XYZ file of C-alpha atoms in Angstrom:
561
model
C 34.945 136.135 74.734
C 36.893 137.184 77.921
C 34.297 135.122 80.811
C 35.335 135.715 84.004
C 35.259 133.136 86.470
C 34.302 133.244 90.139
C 36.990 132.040 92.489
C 36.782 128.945 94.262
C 36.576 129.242 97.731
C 39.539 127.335 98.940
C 38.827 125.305 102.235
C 40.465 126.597 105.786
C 42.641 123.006 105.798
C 44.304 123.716 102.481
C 45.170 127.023 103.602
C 46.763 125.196 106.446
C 48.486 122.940 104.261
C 49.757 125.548 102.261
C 51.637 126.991 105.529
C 48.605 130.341 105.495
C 47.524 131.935 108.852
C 44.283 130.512 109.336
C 41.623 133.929 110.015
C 39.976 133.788 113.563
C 36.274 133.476 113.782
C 34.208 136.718 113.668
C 31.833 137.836 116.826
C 29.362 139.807 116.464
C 29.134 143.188 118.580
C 26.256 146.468 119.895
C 28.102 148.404 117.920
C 28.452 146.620 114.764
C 24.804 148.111 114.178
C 26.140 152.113 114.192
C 29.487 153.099 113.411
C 29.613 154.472 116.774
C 31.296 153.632 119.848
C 29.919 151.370 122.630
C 28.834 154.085 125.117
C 27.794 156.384 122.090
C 25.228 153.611 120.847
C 23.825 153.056 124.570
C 23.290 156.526 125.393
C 21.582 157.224 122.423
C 19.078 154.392 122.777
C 18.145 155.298 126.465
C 17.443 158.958 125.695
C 15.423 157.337 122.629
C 13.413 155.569 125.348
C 13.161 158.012 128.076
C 12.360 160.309 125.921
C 9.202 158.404 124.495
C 8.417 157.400 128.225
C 8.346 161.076 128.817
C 6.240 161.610 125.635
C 3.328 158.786 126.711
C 3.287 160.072 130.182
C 2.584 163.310 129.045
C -0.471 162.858 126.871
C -2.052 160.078 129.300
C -1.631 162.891 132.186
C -3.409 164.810 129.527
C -6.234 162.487 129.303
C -6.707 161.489 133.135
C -7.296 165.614 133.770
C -9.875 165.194 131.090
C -11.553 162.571 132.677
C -11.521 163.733 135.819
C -13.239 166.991 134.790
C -15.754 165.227 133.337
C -16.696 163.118 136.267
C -16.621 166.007 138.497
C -19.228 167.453 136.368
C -21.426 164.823 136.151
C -21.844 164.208 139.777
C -22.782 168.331 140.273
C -25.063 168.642 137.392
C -26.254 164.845 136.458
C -25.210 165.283 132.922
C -23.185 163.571 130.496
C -23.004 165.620 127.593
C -19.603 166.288 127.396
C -18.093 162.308 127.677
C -18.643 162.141 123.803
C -16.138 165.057 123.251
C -13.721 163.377 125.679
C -13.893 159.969 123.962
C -13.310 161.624 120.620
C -10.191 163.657 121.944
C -9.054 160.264 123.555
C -9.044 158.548 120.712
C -7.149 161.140 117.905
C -4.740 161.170 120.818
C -4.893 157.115 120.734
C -3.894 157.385 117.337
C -1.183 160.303 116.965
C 0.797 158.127 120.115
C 0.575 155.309 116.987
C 1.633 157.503 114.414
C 4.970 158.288 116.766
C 5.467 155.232 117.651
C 5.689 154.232 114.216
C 8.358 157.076 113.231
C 10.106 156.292 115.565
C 10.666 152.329 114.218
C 8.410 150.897 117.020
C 5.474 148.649 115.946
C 1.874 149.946 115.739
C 0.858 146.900 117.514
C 3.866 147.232 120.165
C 4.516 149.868 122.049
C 8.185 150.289 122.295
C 9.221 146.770 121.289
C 7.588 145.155 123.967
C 5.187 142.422 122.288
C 1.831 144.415 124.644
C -0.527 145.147 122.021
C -1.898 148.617 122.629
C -5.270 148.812 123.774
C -7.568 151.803 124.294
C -8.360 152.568 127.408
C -11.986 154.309 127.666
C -13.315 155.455 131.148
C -15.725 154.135 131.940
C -18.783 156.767 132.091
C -19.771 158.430 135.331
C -23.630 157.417 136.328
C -25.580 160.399 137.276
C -26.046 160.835 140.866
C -30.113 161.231 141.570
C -30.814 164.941 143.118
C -34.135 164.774 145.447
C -34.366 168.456 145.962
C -33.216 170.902 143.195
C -31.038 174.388 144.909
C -32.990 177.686 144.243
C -32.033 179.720 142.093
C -29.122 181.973 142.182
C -29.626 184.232 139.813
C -33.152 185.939 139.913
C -34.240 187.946 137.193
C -34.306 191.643 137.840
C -36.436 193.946 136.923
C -35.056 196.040 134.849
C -31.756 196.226 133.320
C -30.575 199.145 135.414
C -30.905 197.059 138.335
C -28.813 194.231 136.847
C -26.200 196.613 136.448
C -26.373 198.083 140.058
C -26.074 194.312 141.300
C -23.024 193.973 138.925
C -21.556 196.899 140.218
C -22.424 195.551 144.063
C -21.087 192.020 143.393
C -17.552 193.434 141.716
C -16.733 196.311 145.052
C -17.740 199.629 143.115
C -20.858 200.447 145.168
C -21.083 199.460 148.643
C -24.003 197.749 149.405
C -24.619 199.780 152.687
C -24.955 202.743 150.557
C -28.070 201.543 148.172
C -30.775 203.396 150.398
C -29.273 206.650 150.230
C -28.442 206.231 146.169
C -31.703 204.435 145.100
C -34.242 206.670 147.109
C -36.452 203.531 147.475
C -35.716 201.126 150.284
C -37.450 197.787 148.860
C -35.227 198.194 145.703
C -32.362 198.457 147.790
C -32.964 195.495 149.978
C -34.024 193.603 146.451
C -30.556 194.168 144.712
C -28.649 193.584 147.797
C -30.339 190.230 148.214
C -29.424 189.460 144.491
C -25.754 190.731 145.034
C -25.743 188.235 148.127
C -26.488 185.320 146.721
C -24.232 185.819 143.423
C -21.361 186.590 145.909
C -22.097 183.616 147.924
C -22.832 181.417 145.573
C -25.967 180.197 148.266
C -29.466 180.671 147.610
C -32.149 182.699 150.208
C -35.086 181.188 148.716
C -37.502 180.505 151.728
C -36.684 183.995 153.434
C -39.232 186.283 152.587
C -38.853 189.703 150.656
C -42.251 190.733 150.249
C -44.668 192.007 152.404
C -42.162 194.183 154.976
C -42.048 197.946 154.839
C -38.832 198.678 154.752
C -39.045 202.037 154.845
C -39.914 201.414 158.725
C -36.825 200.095 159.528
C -34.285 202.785 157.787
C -32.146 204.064 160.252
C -33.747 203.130 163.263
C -34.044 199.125 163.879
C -32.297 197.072 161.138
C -29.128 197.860 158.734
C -28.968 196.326 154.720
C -31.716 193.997 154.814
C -32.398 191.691 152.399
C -35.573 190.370 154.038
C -37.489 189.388 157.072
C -37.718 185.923 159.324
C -40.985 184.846 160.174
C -41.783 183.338 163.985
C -45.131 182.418 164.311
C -47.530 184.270 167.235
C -49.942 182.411 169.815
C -52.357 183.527 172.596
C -52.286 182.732 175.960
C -54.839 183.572 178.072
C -57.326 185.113 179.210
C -54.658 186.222 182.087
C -56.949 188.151 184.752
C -54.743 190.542 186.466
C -55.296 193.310 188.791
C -59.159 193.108 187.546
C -58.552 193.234 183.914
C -58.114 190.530 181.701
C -54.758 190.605 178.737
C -54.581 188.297 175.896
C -50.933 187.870 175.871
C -49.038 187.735 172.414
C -46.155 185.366 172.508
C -43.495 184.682 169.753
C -41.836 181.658 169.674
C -40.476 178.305 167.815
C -40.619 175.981 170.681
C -43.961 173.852 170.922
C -45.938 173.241 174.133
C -44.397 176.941 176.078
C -48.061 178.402 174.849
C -49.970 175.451 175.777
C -48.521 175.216 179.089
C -48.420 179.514 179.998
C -52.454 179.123 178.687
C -52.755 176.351 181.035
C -51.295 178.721 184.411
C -53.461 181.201 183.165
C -56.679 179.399 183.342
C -55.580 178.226 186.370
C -54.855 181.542 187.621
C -58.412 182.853 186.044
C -60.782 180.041 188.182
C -58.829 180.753 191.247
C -60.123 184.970 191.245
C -56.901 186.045 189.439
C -53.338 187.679 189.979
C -52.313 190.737 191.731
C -49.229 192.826 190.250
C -47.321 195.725 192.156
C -44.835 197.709 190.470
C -42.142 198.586 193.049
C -39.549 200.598 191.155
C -39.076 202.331 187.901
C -35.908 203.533 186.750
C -33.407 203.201 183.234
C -30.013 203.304 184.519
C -26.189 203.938 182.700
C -22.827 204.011 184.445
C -19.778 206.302 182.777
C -16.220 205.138 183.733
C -13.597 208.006 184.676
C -10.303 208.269 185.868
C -8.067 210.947 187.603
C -4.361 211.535 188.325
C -4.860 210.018 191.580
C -7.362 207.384 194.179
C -7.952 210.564 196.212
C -9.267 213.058 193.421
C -11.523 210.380 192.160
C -12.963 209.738 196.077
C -13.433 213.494 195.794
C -15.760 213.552 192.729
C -17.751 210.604 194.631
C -18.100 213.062 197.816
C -19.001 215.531 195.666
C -21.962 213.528 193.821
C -23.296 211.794 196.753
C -23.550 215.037 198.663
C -27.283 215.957 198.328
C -26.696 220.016 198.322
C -25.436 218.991 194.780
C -28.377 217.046 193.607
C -30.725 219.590 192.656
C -28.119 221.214 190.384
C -27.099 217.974 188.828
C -30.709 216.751 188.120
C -31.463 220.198 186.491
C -28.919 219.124 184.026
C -28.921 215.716 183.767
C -33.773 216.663 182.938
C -32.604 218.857 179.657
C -31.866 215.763 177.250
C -35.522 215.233 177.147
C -38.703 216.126 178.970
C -39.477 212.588 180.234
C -36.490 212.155 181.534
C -36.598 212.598 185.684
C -32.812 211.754 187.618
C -34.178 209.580 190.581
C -30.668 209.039 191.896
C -26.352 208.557 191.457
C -24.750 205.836 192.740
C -20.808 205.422 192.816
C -18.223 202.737 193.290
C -14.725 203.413 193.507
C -11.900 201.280 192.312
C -8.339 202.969 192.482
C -7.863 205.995 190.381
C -11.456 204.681 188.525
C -14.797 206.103 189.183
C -18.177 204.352 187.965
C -21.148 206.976 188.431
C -24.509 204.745 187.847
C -27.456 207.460 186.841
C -30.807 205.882 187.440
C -33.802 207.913 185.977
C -37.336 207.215 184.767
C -37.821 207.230 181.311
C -41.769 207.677 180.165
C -43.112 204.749 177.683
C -39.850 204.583 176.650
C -37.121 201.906 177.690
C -34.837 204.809 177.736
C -31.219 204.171 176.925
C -30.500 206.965 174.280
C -32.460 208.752 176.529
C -30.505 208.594 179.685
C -27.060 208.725 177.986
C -27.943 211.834 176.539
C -28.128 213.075 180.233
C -25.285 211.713 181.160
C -23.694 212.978 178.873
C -24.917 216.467 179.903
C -23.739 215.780 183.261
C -19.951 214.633 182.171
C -19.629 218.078 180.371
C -20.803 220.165 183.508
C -18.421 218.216 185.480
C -15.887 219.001 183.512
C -15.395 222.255 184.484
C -15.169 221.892 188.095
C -12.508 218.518 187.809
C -10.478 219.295 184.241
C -8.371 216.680 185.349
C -11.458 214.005 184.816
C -10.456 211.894 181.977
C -14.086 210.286 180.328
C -12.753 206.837 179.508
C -16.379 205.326 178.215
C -20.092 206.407 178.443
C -20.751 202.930 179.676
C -18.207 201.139 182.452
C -20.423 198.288 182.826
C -22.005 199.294 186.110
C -25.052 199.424 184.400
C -25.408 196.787 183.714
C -27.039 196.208 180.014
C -27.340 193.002 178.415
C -25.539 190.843 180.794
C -26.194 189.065 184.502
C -24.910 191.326 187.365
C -25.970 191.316 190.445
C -26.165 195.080 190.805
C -29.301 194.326 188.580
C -30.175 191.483 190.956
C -29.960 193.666 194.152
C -30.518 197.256 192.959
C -33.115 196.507 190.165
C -32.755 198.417 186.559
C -35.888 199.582 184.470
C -39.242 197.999 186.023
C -39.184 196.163 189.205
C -42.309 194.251 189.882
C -43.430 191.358 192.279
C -46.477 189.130 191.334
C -48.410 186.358 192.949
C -51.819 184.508 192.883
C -53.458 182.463 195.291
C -54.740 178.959 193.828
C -57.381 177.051 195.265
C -57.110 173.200 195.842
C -59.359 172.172 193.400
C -57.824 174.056 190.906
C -54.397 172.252 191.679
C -55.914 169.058 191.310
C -57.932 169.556 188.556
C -56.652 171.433 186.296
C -53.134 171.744 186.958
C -53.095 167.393 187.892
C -50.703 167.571 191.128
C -51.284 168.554 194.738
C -49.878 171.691 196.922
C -47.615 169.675 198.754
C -45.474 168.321 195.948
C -46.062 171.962 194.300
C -44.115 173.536 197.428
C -41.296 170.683 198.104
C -40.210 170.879 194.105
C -40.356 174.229 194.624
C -37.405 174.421 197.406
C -35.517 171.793 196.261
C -35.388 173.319 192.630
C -35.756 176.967 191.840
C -34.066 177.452 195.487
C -31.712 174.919 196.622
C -31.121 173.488 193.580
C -30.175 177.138 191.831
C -28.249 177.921 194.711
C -25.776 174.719 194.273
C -25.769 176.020 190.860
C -24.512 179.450 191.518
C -27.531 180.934 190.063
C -27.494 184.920 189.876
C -31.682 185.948 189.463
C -32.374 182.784 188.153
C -34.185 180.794 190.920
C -37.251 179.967 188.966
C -38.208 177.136 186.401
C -38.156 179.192 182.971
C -39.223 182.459 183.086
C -36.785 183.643 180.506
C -39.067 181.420 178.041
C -42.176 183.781 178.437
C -39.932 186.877 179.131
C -38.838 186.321 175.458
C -41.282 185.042 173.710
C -43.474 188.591 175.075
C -40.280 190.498 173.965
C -40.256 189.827 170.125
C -43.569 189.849 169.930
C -44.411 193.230 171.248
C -41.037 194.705 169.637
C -38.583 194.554 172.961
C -34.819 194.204 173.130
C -34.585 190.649 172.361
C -30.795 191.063 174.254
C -32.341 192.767 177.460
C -33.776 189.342 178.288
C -30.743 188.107 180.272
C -31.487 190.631 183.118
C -35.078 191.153 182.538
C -35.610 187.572 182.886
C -34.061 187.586 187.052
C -36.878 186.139 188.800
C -37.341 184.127 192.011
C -40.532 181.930 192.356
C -41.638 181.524 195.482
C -44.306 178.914 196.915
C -45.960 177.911 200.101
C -49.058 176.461 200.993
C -52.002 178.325 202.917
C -55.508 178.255 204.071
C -54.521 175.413 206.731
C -52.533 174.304 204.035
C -55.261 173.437 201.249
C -54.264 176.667 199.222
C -51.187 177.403 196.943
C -49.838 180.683 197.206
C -47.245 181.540 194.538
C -45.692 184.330 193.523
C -42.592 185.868 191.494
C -40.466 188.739 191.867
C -38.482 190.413 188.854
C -36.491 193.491 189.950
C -35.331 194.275 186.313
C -37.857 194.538 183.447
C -36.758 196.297 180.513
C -39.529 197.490 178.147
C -41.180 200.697 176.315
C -44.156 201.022 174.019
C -42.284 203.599 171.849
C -39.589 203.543 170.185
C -37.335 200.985 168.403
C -39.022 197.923 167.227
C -42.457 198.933 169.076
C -42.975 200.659 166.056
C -43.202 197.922 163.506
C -46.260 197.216 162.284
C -46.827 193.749 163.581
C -45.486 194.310 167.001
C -47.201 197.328 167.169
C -50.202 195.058 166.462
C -49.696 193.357 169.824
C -49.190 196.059 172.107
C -52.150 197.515 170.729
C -53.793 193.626 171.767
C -52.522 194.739 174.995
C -53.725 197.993 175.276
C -50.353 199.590 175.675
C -49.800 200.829 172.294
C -47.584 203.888 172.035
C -47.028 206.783 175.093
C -49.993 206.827 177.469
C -52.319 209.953 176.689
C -53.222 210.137 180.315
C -49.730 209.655 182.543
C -46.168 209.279 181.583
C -45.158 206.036 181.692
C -48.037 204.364 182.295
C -48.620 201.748 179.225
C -44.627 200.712 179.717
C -45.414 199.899 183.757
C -48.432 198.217 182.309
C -46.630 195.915 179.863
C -44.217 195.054 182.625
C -46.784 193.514 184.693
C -48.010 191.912 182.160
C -45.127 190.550 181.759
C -44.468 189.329 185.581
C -48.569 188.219 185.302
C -47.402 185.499 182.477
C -44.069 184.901 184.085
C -46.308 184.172 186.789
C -48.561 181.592 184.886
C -45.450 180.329 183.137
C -43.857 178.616 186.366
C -47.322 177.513 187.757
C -47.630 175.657 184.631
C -44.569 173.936 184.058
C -43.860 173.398 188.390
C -47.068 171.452 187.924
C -46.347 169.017 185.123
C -43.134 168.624 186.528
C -44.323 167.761 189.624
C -47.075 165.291 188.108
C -44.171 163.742 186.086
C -45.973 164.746 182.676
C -43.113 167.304 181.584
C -41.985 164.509 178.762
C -44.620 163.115 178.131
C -46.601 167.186 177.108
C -43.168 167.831 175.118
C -43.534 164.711 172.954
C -47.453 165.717 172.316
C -46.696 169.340 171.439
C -42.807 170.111 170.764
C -42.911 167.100 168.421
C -43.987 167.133 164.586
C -46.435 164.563 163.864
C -45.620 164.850 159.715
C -43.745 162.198 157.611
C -40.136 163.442 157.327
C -39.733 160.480 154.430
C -42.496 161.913 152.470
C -41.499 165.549 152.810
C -37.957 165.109 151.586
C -39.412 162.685 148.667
């Protein structure tokens, strides 16, 4: 039986004895591991690692966005409905990282080789965020379906919402959708304005453009205000507490002391073209020409065609350079009158034409007017109604009821609405607030809220009479703008307080007359405005009235619980 026999290993010092080369000791070496080269082996394990790196980042950016979206969404809507989902995603992703890991040689409990055991990480869940007062609702069910698709077609650009009057035929269905269309677009609710209880159709073409509803300002009374012999319950619209306490207050004042007088001293709606010529002279030339009063009777024949209230009282020109501003002044009726007086104007510009071609019209209005804005051509001249009006109030009265003296009535006076407006480089405004009533009268009784700034040029004036026991006061406002036709006069609820008034609509019996009417009324309260206020101003109790009545009394904690 052939039985073969290992070897014996013979020892290193034989093999030296023997006169054998003795083999040198083995190291081992990186790239005994792969039959590669040194710089092989290394860059094939960093792009292993990178590459990994690269991997993990990846899905953990994946899982932050997640999270993110989630929290987000709870702190909007309070809800956490979703955070299961997440946690579940989270975790398959937990364990698919694992499963790599693991074909690619690493450990599941390691994560690359590094001896870091792997733990989840779970966010940690968003608490919801208490909401004290829920948003109204943006979408509001419709009526019908057709209207859901109009406000589709509104919110995406195909039909304008300007045009919803003239397609719908009903003008509270228009304002409806386009209310709905705003608040989708927007993304903001209008609950609190008020849609109901407006006639719309009131308003179409004539005071207000795509409404979608109506602001409320609440309406007081002041008075009785005697003036002239007759007494006026004055309407006044406003948001600022104690300006209706304290006008009723000058008006009783004004009432136990025999009354007011008012005196209307002009009346007259004015606009002022631009033009410009070649040349300074040609322009001088069409001044001669209008100021020359051979020419007036021909110019007011043509100027009286727009309309058959409309009278031209008188032109008035200023030159600058090669520019000519023509200011027609004409009375109006009931009516404040600017349509109506442009359309003369206008009249007038085309008959001019034909005697200077070389007039170039460069706007209907050049600002000499002047509408809507402090100018002292209003100031001096006077535009619409000019009125002055004044009282007489006893001693008694003063102390009593308005809880100050003459004396300190007439010094505040001076050094306030005179000298102190005067350091201020007031233009019409030497008085204590008369804009307050002038506007608070406007809205209510349907004015140009705008024509306030020159309507509302007054100078109060006080002295003392009567051997100096009496207060006479008075005010004098050379540019009232109103009408009782027209515009917002119309509307039912201002037409409500002109009819309060008495001056509802044109006046049956003379042109003009209810319009003149409302703007004494309007000096009269002016009138029992500044008495008021000079008074607690002068008795030092202007702070303490606005903390009793400009101040709400009501919890704010409870009403935002």
């Amino acid at each position: 039986m052939d039985v073969r026999r290992r070897q014996a290993k013979i020892p290193q010092s034989v093999k030296i004895a023997a006169g054998e080369t003795p083999m040198k000791p083995h190291n081992p070496k990186a790239s005994d591991a792969l039959p590669l080269p040194l710089y092989l082996t290394n860059g094939l394990f960093f792009t292993m690692f990178f590459s990994v790196m690269y991997f993990l980042l990846i899905r953990w950016r994946e899982k932050i966005r997640f999270f993110g979206i989630d929290f987000v969404q709870s702190v909007i809507y309070g809800s956490n409905e979703d955070a299961w989902d997440v946690e579940e995603e989270e975790e398959e992703n937990e364990k698919f990282i694992i499963e790599e890991d693991s074909r690619m040689g690493a450990s599941p409990a390691t994560t690359l080789g590094c001896a870091v055991p792997l733990v989840p990480m779970i966010p940690q869940q968003p608490t919801k965020v208490p909401v004290t007062e829920k948003p109204g609702p943006l979408i509001t069910p419709l009526s019908t379906e057709e209207d859901e698709q109009i406000v589709n077609s509104v919110v995406e650009g195909k039909v304008p919402s300007y045009s919803l009057e003239s397609k719908l035929g009903d003008c509270k269905r228009a304002a409806s959708i386009r209310r709905e269309a705003l608040q989708r677009i927007t993304g903001k609710s209008l609950e609190g304005l008020p849609l109901e209880g407006f006639d719309y159709e009131s308003i179409l073409g004539q005071c207000c453009e795509m409404p979608v509803g109506y602001v409320q300002i609440p309406v007081g009374i002041a008075g009785p205000l005697l003036l002239n012999g007759t007494e006026f319950m004055v309407p006044m619209a406003t948001t600022e507490g104690c300006l209706v306490a304290s006008t009723n207050r000058g008006c009783k004042a004004i009432y136990a002391s025999g009354g007011a007088t008012g005196t209307l001293l002009k009346d007259g709606m004015t606009r002022a073209p631009v033009v410009r010529f070649e040349t300074a002279k040609r322009a001088a030339e069409l001044k001669l020409y209008l100021e020359n009063q051979g020419n007036y009777e021909t110019l007011s024949a043509v100027f009286n065609k727009s309309s058959r209230f409309a009278k031209l009282q008188r032109i008035q020109c200023a030159i600058a350079g090669k520019n000519l501003y023509i200011r027609f002044n004409c009375s109006t009726g009931d009516a404040m009158g600017m349509n109506m007086v442009s359309k003369g104007v206008q009249n007038v510009l085309d008959y001019l034409g034909n005697d200077f071609p070389d007039m170039d019209v460069i706007g209907i209005s050049g600002n000499f007017c002047s509408d809507k804005k402090p100018a002292a051509v209003n100031w001096i001249e006077g535009r619409g109604k000019s009125v002055v009006c004044e009282a007489i109030i006893k001693e008694e009265i003063v102390t009593k009821v308005l809880k100050t003296n003459v004396a300190a009535l007439v010094e505040l006076n001076m050094l306030k609405n005179l000298t102190g407006s005067a350091i201020a480089g007031a233009l019409g405004g030497f008085n204590a607030h008369a804009s307050n009533i002038v506007s608070a009268v406007y809205i209510a009784t349907g004015q140009d809220p705008a024509q306030n700034i020159e309507s509302s040029h007054c100078i109060t004036m006080m002295e003392a009479v009567n051997n100096g026991k009496d207060l006479h006061i008075s005010v004098t406002m050379p540019s009232i703008e109103v009408g009782t036709v027209g515009g917002g006069t119309q509307l039912s609820s201002q037409s409500a307080c002109l009819n309060l008034l008495g001056v509802k609509g044109a006046s049956k019996e003379s042109a003009g007359a209810n319009a003149r009417l409302l703007a004494t009324v309007v000096a009269g309260s002016v009138l029992a405005g500044e008495l008021s206020l000079m008074s607690a101003i002068a008795a030092g109790q202007l702070v303490k009235s606005h903390m009793k009545y400009n101040r709400s009394s009501k919890d704010i904690t409870k009403i935002s619980s």
